[in-house]
mmCIF file of C-alpha atoms in Angstrom:
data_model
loop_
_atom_site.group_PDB
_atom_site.id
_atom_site.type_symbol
_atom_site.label_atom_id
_atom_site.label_comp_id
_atom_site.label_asym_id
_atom_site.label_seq_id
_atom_site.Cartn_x
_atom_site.Cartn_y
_atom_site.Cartn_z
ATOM 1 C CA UNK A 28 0.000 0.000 0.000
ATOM 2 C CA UNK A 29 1.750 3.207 -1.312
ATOM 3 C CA UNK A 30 1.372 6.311 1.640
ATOM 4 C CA UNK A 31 1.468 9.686 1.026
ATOM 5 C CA UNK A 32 3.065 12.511 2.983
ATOM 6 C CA UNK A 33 -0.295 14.821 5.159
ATOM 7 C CA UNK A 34 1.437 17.446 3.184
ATOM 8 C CA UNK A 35 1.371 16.368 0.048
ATOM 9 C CA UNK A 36 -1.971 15.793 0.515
ATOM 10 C CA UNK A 37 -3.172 18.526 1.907
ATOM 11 C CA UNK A 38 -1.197 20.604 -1.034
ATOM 12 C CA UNK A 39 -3.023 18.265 -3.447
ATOM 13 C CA UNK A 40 -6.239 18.356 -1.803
ATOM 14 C CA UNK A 41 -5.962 22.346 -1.966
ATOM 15 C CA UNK A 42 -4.937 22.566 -5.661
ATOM 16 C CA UNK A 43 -7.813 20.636 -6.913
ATOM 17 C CA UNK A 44 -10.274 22.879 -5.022
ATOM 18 C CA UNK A 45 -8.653 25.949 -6.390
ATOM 19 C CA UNK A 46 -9.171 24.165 -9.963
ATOM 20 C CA UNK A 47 -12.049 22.963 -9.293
ATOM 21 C CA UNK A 48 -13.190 26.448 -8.606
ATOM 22 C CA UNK A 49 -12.432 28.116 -11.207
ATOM 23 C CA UNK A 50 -13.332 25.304 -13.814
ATOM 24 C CA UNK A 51 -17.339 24.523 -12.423
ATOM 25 C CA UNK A 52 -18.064 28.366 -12.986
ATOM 26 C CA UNK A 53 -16.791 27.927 -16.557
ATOM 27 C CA UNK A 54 -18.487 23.990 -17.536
ATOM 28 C CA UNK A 55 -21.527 24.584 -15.335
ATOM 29 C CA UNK A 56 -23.224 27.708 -16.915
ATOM 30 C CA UNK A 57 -26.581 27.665 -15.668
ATOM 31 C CA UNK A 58 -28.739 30.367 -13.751
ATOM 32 C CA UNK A 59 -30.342 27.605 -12.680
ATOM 33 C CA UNK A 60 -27.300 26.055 -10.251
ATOM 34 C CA UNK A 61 -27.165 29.571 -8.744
ATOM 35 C CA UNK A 62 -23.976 30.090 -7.307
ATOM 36 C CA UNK A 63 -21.544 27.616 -6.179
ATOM 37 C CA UNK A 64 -18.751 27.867 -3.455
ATOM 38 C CA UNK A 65 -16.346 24.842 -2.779
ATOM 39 C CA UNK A 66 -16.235 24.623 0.962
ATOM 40 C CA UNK A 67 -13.135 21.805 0.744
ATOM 41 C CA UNK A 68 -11.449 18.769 -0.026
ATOM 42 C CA UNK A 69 -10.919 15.925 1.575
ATOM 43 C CA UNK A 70 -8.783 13.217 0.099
ATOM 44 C CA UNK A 71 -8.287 9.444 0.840
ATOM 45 C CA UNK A 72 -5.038 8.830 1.962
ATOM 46 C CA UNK A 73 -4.261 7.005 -1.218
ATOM 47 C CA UNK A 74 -5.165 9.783 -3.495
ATOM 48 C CA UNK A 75 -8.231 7.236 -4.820
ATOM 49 C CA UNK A 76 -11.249 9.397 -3.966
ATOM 50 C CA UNK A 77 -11.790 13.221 -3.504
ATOM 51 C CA UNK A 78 -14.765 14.539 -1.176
ATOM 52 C CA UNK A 79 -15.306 17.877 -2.536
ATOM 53 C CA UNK A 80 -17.789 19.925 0.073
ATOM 54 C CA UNK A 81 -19.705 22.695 -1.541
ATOM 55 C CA UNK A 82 -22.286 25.486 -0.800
ATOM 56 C CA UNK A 83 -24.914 27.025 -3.179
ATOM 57 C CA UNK A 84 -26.529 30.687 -3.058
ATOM 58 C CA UNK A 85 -29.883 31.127 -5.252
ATOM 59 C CA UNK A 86 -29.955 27.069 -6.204
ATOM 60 C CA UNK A 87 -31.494 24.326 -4.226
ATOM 61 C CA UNK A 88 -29.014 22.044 -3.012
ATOM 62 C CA UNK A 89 -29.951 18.808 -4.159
ATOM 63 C CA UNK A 90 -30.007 20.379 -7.888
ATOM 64 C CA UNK A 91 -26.513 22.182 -7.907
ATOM 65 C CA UNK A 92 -25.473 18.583 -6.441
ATOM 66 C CA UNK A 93 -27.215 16.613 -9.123
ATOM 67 C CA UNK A 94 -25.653 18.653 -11.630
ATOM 68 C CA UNK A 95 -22.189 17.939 -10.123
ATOM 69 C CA UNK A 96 -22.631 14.558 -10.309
ATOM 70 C CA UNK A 97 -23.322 14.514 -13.496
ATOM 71 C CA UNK A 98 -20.767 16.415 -14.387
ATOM 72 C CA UNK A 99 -17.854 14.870 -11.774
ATOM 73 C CA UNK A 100 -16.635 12.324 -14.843
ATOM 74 C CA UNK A 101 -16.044 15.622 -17.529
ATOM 75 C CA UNK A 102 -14.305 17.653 -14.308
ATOM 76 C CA UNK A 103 -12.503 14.827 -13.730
ATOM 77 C CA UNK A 104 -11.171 14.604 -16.789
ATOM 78 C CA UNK A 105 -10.006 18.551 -17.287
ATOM 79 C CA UNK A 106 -8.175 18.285 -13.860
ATOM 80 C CA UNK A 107 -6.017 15.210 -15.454
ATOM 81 C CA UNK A 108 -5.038 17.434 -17.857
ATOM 82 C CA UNK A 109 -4.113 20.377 -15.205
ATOM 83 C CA UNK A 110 -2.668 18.151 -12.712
ATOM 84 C CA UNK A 111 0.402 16.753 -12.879
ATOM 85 C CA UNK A 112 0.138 13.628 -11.414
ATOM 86 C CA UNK A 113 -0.249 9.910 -12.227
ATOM 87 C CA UNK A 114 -3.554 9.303 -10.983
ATOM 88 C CA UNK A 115 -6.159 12.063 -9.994
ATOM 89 C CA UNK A 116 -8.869 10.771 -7.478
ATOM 90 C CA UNK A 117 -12.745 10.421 -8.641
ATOM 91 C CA UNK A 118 -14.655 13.305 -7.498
ATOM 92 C CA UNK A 119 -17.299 12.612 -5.035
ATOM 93 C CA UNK A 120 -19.476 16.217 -4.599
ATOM 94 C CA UNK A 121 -21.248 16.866 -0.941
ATOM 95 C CA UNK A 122 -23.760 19.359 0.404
ATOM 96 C CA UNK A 123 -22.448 21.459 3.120
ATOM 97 C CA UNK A 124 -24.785 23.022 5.128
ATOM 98 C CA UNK A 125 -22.917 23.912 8.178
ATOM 99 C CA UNK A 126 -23.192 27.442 7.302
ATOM 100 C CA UNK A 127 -26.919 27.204 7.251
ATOM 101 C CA UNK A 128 -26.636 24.914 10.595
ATOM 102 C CA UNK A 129 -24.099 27.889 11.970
ATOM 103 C CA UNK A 130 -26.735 30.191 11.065
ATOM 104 C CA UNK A 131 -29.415 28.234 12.395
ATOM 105 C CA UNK A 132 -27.744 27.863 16.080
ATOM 106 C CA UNK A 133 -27.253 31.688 15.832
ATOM 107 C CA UNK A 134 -30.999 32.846 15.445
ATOM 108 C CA UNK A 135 -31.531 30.231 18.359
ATOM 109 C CA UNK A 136 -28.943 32.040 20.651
ATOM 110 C CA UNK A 137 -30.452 35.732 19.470
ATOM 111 C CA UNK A 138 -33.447 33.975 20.370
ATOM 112 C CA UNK A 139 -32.237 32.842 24.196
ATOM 113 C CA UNK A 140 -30.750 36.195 24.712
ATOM 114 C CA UNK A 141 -33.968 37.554 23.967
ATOM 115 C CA UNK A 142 -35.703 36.064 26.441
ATOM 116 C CA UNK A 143 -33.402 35.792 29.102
ATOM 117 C CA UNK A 144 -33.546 39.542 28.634
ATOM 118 C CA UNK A 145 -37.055 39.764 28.824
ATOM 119 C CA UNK A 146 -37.349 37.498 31.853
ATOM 120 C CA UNK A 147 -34.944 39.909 33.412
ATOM 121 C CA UNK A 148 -36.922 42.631 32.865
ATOM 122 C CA UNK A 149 -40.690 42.046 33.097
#
């Protein structure tokens, strides 16, 4: 079993978001996806699979993701020809929504301060 250096990956894992960022804007022209931010990358630690976390603004989710999918073979194949390596791991697209969690546990804090507030002062 061949192991890879955390660095190396982490380099690697970084270099295919940056690509993928700026090539999904570019293949993926539709109005419809709305907006889509690449949260991170995760990769195995043999370089086999990539878990690439994304957010979408003015999409739902499960479309922008569905559209990913579909298109994870064709991305796949433009980063083999940006990276230079000998094998470039299968893209494997996620829904983040721990900014919309984040946001969630926010509005529930506002919410306790509120009230504690209120309680205070009757």
């Amino acid at each position: 079993m061949h192991k890879t250096s955390p660095h190396r990956n982490q380099r690697l894992a970084d270099q295919i978001q940056r690509d993928l960022a700026e090539l999904i804007p570019r293949e993926l022209r539709s109005s419809s996806l709305g907006l889509i931010t690449l949260q991170s990358v995760e990769l195995s630690p043999d370089l086999a699979h990539a878990k690439v976390f994304f957010t979408v603004l003015g999409a739902e989710p499960e479309h922008a993701l569905n559209a990913l999918q579909e298109k994870a073979g064709y991305l796949h194949s433009l980063l083999f020809k940006r990276l230079h390596i000998h094998t470039v791991p299968t893209l494997h697209f996620h829904y983040d929504n721990s900014v919309e969690h984040g946001i969630e546990m926010s509005k529930l804090i506002d919410k306790a301060v509120e009230s504690d507030h209120q309680d205070e002062n009757p």
